Short mmCIF file of C-alpha atoms in Angstrom, two decimals:
data_model
loop_
_atom_site.label_atom_id
_atom_site.label_comp_id
_atom_site.label_asym_id
_atom_site.label_seq_id
_atom_site.Cartn_x
_atom_site.Cartn_y
_atom_site.Cartn_z
CA GLN A 614 -1.36 -27.99 -8.33
CA LYS A 615 0.54 -24.64 -8.82
CA GLU A 616 4.34 -25.40 -8.17
CA VAL A 617 7.46 -23.83 -8.24
CA GLU A 618 10.53 -26.02 -8.35
CA GLN A 619 14.21 -25.26 -7.51
CA ASN A 620 17.31 -27.51 -7.12
CA SER A 621 17.93 -27.53 -3.28
CA GLY A 622 21.64 -27.77 -3.75
CA PRO A 623 23.95 -26.98 -2.22
CA LEU A 624 25.40 -25.12 -5.10
CA SER A 625 29.04 -24.48 -4.43
CA VAL A 626 31.01 -21.86 -6.50
CA PRO A 627 34.55 -20.38 -6.05
CA GLU A 628 34.84 -16.69 -5.21
CA GLY A 629 34.73 -14.65 -8.32
CA ALA A 630 32.78 -17.15 -10.36
CA ILE A 631 29.21 -16.87 -11.88
CA ALA A 632 26.65 -18.54 -9.74
CA SER A 633 23.65 -19.82 -11.83
CA LEU A 634 20.25 -20.56 -10.06
CA ASN A 635 17.37 -22.02 -11.81
CA CYS A 636 13.57 -22.13 -11.15
CA THR A 637 10.67 -23.59 -13.20
CA TYR A 638 7.00 -23.14 -12.45
CA SER A 639 4.02 -24.97 -13.49
CA ASP A 640 1.33 -22.36 -14.09
CA ARG A 641 1.41 -20.82 -17.55
CA GLY A 642 -0.74 -17.83 -16.04
CA SER A 643 1.94 -16.72 -13.78
CA GLN A 644 2.65 -13.16 -14.25
CA SER A 645 5.63 -11.85 -12.05
CA PHE A 646 8.66 -13.50 -10.64
CA PHE A 647 10.79 -12.71 -7.84
CA TRP A 648 14.19 -13.61 -6.47
CA TYR A 649 14.68 -13.44 -2.69
CA ARG A 650 17.87 -14.04 -0.59
CA GLN A 651 17.55 -15.59 2.84
CA TYR A 652 20.41 -15.92 5.24
CA SER A 653 20.29 -18.56 7.82
CA GLY A 654 17.88 -17.76 10.61
CA LYS A 655 16.77 -14.48 8.83
CA SER A 656 13.71 -13.38 6.79
CA PRO A 657 13.73 -13.26 3.07
CA GLU A 658 15.01 -10.05 1.33
CA LEU A 659 14.12 -9.09 -2.20
CA ILE A 660 16.91 -9.14 -4.64
CA MET A 661 14.86 -8.30 -7.86
CA PHE A 662 11.77 -9.04 -9.73
CA ILE A 663 11.08 -9.63 -13.51
CA TYR A 664 7.86 -9.94 -15.50
CA SER A 665 8.92 -9.57 -19.17
CA ASN A 666 10.61 -12.18 -21.09
CA GLY A 667 14.45 -11.66 -21.60
CA ASP A 668 17.03 -10.30 -19.11
CA LYS A 669 17.09 -7.75 -16.39
CA GLU A 670 20.40 -6.65 -14.85
CA ASP A 671 21.01 -4.98 -11.46
CA GLY A 672 24.50 -4.65 -10.32
CA ARG A 673 26.03 -8.12 -10.21
CA PHE A 674 22.62 -9.74 -10.50
CA THR A 675 20.76 -10.66 -13.76
CA ALA A 676 17.28 -12.32 -13.76
CA GLN A 677 16.38 -14.10 -16.89
CA LEU A 678 12.80 -15.20 -17.79
CA ASN A 679 11.53 -17.33 -20.51
CA LYS A 680 7.81 -17.69 -20.23
CA ALA A 681 7.38 -20.33 -23.05
CA SER A 682 9.64 -22.58 -21.21
CA GLN A 683 8.23 -21.68 -17.99
CA TYR A 684 11.71 -20.89 -16.59
CA VAL A 685 13.43 -18.07 -14.72
CA SER A 686 17.02 -17.94 -13.59
CA LEU A 687 19.26 -15.78 -11.50
CA LEU A 688 22.76 -15.22 -12.37
CA ILE A 689 25.23 -13.66 -9.83
CA ARG A 690 28.48 -12.42 -11.33
CA ASP A 691 31.61 -12.14 -9.41
CA SER A 692 30.29 -14.12 -6.50
CA GLN A 693 31.45 -13.27 -3.01
CA PRO A 694 31.37 -15.17 0.18
CA SER A 695 28.72 -12.82 1.53
CA ASP A 696 26.46 -14.10 -1.36
CA SER A 697 26.27 -17.51 0.43
CA ALA A 698 22.64 -17.91 1.37
CA THR A 699 19.47 -19.65 0.29
CA TYR A 700 17.86 -18.19 -2.85
CA LEU A 701 14.17 -18.46 -3.14
CA CYS A 702 12.14 -18.04 -6.41
CA ALA A 703 8.76 -16.82 -6.07
CA VAL A 704 5.89 -16.72 -8.51
CA ASN A 705 2.76 -14.40 -8.52
CA MET A 706 -0.15 -16.20 -9.98
CA GLY A 707 -1.99 -13.02 -11.04
CA PHE A 708 -4.32 -10.28 -9.53
CA LYS A 709 -7.33 -12.13 -8.13
CA TYR A 710 -8.94 -8.99 -6.78
CA GLY A 711 -7.68 -6.23 -9.17
CA GLY A 712 -5.48 -4.56 -6.53
CA SER A 713 -2.10 -5.92 -5.24
CA GLN A 714 -0.33 -9.12 -6.23
CA GLY A 715 -2.21 -11.60 -4.01
CA ASN A 716 -0.17 -14.42 -2.82
CA LEU A 717 3.29 -15.60 -3.81
CA ILE A 718 4.14 -19.34 -4.41
CA PHE A 719 7.60 -20.08 -3.32
CA GLY A 720 10.15 -22.65 -4.18
CA LYS A 721 12.09 -24.58 -1.50
CA GLY A 722 15.10 -22.48 -2.24
CA THR A 723 18.60 -23.28 -3.44
CA LYS A 724 21.43 -22.95 -0.83
CA LEU A 725 24.36 -21.35 -2.32
CA SER A 726 27.94 -21.50 -0.89
CA VAL A 727 30.67 -19.13 -2.21
CA LYS A 728 34.27 -20.61 -1.23
CA PRO A 729 36.93 -17.95 -0.78
CA GLY B 915 10.18 2.03 12.38
CA ALA B 916 11.22 1.74 8.71
CA GLY B 917 10.58 -1.89 8.30
CA VAL B 918 7.92 -4.63 9.18
CA SER B 919 7.92 -5.57 12.70
CA GLN B 920 6.72 -8.66 14.40
CA THR B 921 6.15 -9.68 17.85
CA PRO B 922 7.09 -11.87 19.98
CA SER B 923 10.21 -12.97 18.19
CA ASN B 924 9.90 -16.20 19.80
CA LYS B 925 6.89 -18.09 21.29
CA VAL B 926 6.92 -21.39 23.01
CA THR B 927 3.45 -22.84 23.96
CA GLU B 928 1.91 -26.15 24.83
CA LYS B 929 -0.09 -28.18 22.84
CA GLY B 930 -3.69 -27.03 22.82
CA LYS B 931 -3.14 -23.50 23.93
CA TYR B 932 -4.06 -20.36 22.15
CA VAL B 933 -1.63 -17.90 20.52
CA GLU B 934 -1.62 -14.56 19.01
CA LEU B 935 1.20 -13.23 16.73
CA ARG B 936 1.29 -9.65 15.95
CA CYS B 937 2.51 -7.88 12.76
CA ASP B 938 3.16 -4.09 12.22
CA PRO B 939 3.50 -3.31 8.56
CA ILE B 940 5.60 -0.55 6.77
CA SER B 941 3.66 2.71 7.29
CA GLY B 942 1.44 3.41 4.38
CA HIS B 943 1.36 -0.08 3.07
CA THR B 944 -2.19 -1.15 2.57
CA ALA B 945 -1.41 -4.77 1.75
CA LEU B 946 -0.41 -7.36 4.32
CA TYR B 947 0.44 -11.08 4.06
CA TRP B 948 1.12 -13.80 6.32
CA TYR B 949 3.25 -16.90 5.46
CA ARG B 950 4.82 -19.77 7.43
CA GLN B 951 8.00 -21.32 6.88
CA SER B 952 9.10 -24.73 8.05
CA LEU B 953 12.65 -25.75 8.15
CA GLY B 954 14.04 -26.54 4.81
CA GLN B 955 10.93 -25.12 2.94
CA GLY B 956 10.03 -21.94 1.30
CA PRO B 957 7.36 -19.62 2.76
CA GLU B 958 3.97 -20.95 2.53
CA PHE B 959 1.20 -18.35 1.87
CA LEU B 960 -1.57 -18.18 4.60
CA ILE B 961 -3.56 -14.96 4.06
CA TYR B 962 -3.54 -11.59 2.32
CA PHE B 963 -5.22 -8.40 3.46
CA GLN B 964 -5.99 -5.44 1.37
CA GLY B 965 -7.00 -2.77 3.88
CA THR B 966 -9.09 -4.16 6.50
CA GLY B 967 -10.59 -7.01 4.53
CA ALA B 968 -9.02 -10.44 3.88
CA ALA B 969 -8.79 -10.43 0.05
CA ASP B 970 -7.39 -14.15 -0.15
CA ASP B 971 -7.39 -16.55 2.83
CA SER B 972 -7.06 -19.68 0.79
CA GLY B 973 -3.86 -20.58 2.53
CA LEU B 974 -5.20 -21.07 6.07
CA PRO B 975 -4.89 -24.70 6.78
CA ASN B 976 -7.99 -25.16 8.89
CA ASP B 977 -10.52 -23.26 11.07
CA ARG B 978 -8.06 -23.04 13.84
CA PHE B 979 -6.20 -20.35 12.13
CA PHE B 980 -7.82 -16.82 11.93
CA ALA B 981 -6.27 -13.25 11.29
CA VAL B 982 -7.64 -9.89 11.64
CA ARG B 983 -6.62 -6.57 10.55
CA PRO B 984 -9.39 -4.26 12.08
CA GLU B 985 -7.98 -0.76 11.27
CA GLY B 986 -6.09 -1.56 8.18
CA SER B 987 -2.54 -1.49 9.69
CA VAL B 988 -1.66 -3.98 12.46
CA SER B 989 -2.53 -7.53 11.97
CA THR B 990 -2.83 -10.44 14.26
CA LEU B 991 -2.78 -14.02 13.49
CA LYS B 992 -4.56 -16.17 16.09
CA ILE B 993 -4.14 -19.91 16.25
CA GLN B 994 -6.49 -22.05 18.48
CA ARG B 995 -5.63 -25.37 19.98
CA THR B 996 -2.16 -25.28 18.86
CA GLU B 997 -0.69 -28.55 17.55
CA ARG B 998 2.83 -29.59 17.28
CA GLY B 999 2.61 -29.56 13.64
CA ASP B 1000 1.91 -25.59 13.95
CA SER B 1001 5.62 -25.21 14.97
CA ALA B 1002 7.21 -23.02 12.31
CA VAL B 1003 8.37 -19.57 11.65
CA TYR B 1004 5.53 -17.16 10.91
CA LEU B 1005 6.37 -14.38 8.52
CA CYS B 1006 4.50 -11.21 7.87
CA ALA B 1007 4.97 -9.05 4.77
CA SER B 1008 3.67 -5.80 3.53
CA SER B 1009 3.52 -4.02 0.22
CA SER B 1010 2.20 -0.74 -1.16
CA GLY B 1011 -0.84 -2.35 -2.57
CA LEU B 1012 -0.54 -0.54 -5.70
CA ALA B 1013 -1.85 -2.48 -8.84
CA GLY B 1014 0.79 -4.20 -11.15
CA GLY B 1015 3.36 -6.97 -11.26
CA THR B 1016 6.05 -4.74 -9.39
CA ASP B 1017 4.29 -4.51 -6.10
CA THR B 1018 6.74 -6.20 -4.06
CA GLN B 1019 6.49 -7.60 -0.40
CA TYR B 1020 8.90 -6.70 2.29
CA PHE B 1021 9.12 -9.28 5.05
CA GLY B 1022 9.29 -8.84 8.83
CA PRO B 1023 11.87 -10.76 10.99
CA GLY B 1024 9.34 -13.57 11.68
CA THR B 1025 7.91 -15.09 14.91
CA ARG B 1026 9.32 -18.61 15.66
CA LEU B 1027 6.46 -20.73 17.06
CA THR B 1028 7.31 -23.93 19.14
CA VAL B 1029 4.42 -26.06 20.24
CA LEU B 1030 5.55 -28.60 22.67
#
């Protein structure tokens, strides 16, 4: 059973703090990892992806991947109230047909609340 | 339009009826995906098209669900003999279809299906 696990939260942080969101996955063959943000009643929007071990930074966001531990995380620095949303971790299990990424397996999401 | 569009935005139907949900991907994107999302859950993969063909339909829950993409652009998800358990938000995504782990999916606004 391929699974992606996230703490459902809610995770509450004060404005300006660092929010740390975590995700574990079960399939060691997983190749690419994505973080999506979803506001209530809206569709998911991509924040960033990572596929190599280590850190990847994009503005206030840093994704961290540790394939040995099957763990991926998202750090949000200087959290703002506008960051309050559900954060979805998604994992690509590989390229079954030699073309695009096939399907994504999503976790249930972590709800983040940033308090002013 | 610049993004993925889906129609209708809301669909209310009665148990046992047939429904069609439409997705218009980003222009030039060869890959198209259907997911469904229930309340409090992450998106659940249904089917993935590369061009006109279904490259992976392993997520379709049963034979009441069917999807087509006859010209490699617009796709229609068809649900026969709807059941109350089919109620969810149906999300469509598209991607460029390039090989590689960075082929990211862009989601449409979704169709909220309610089966009474």
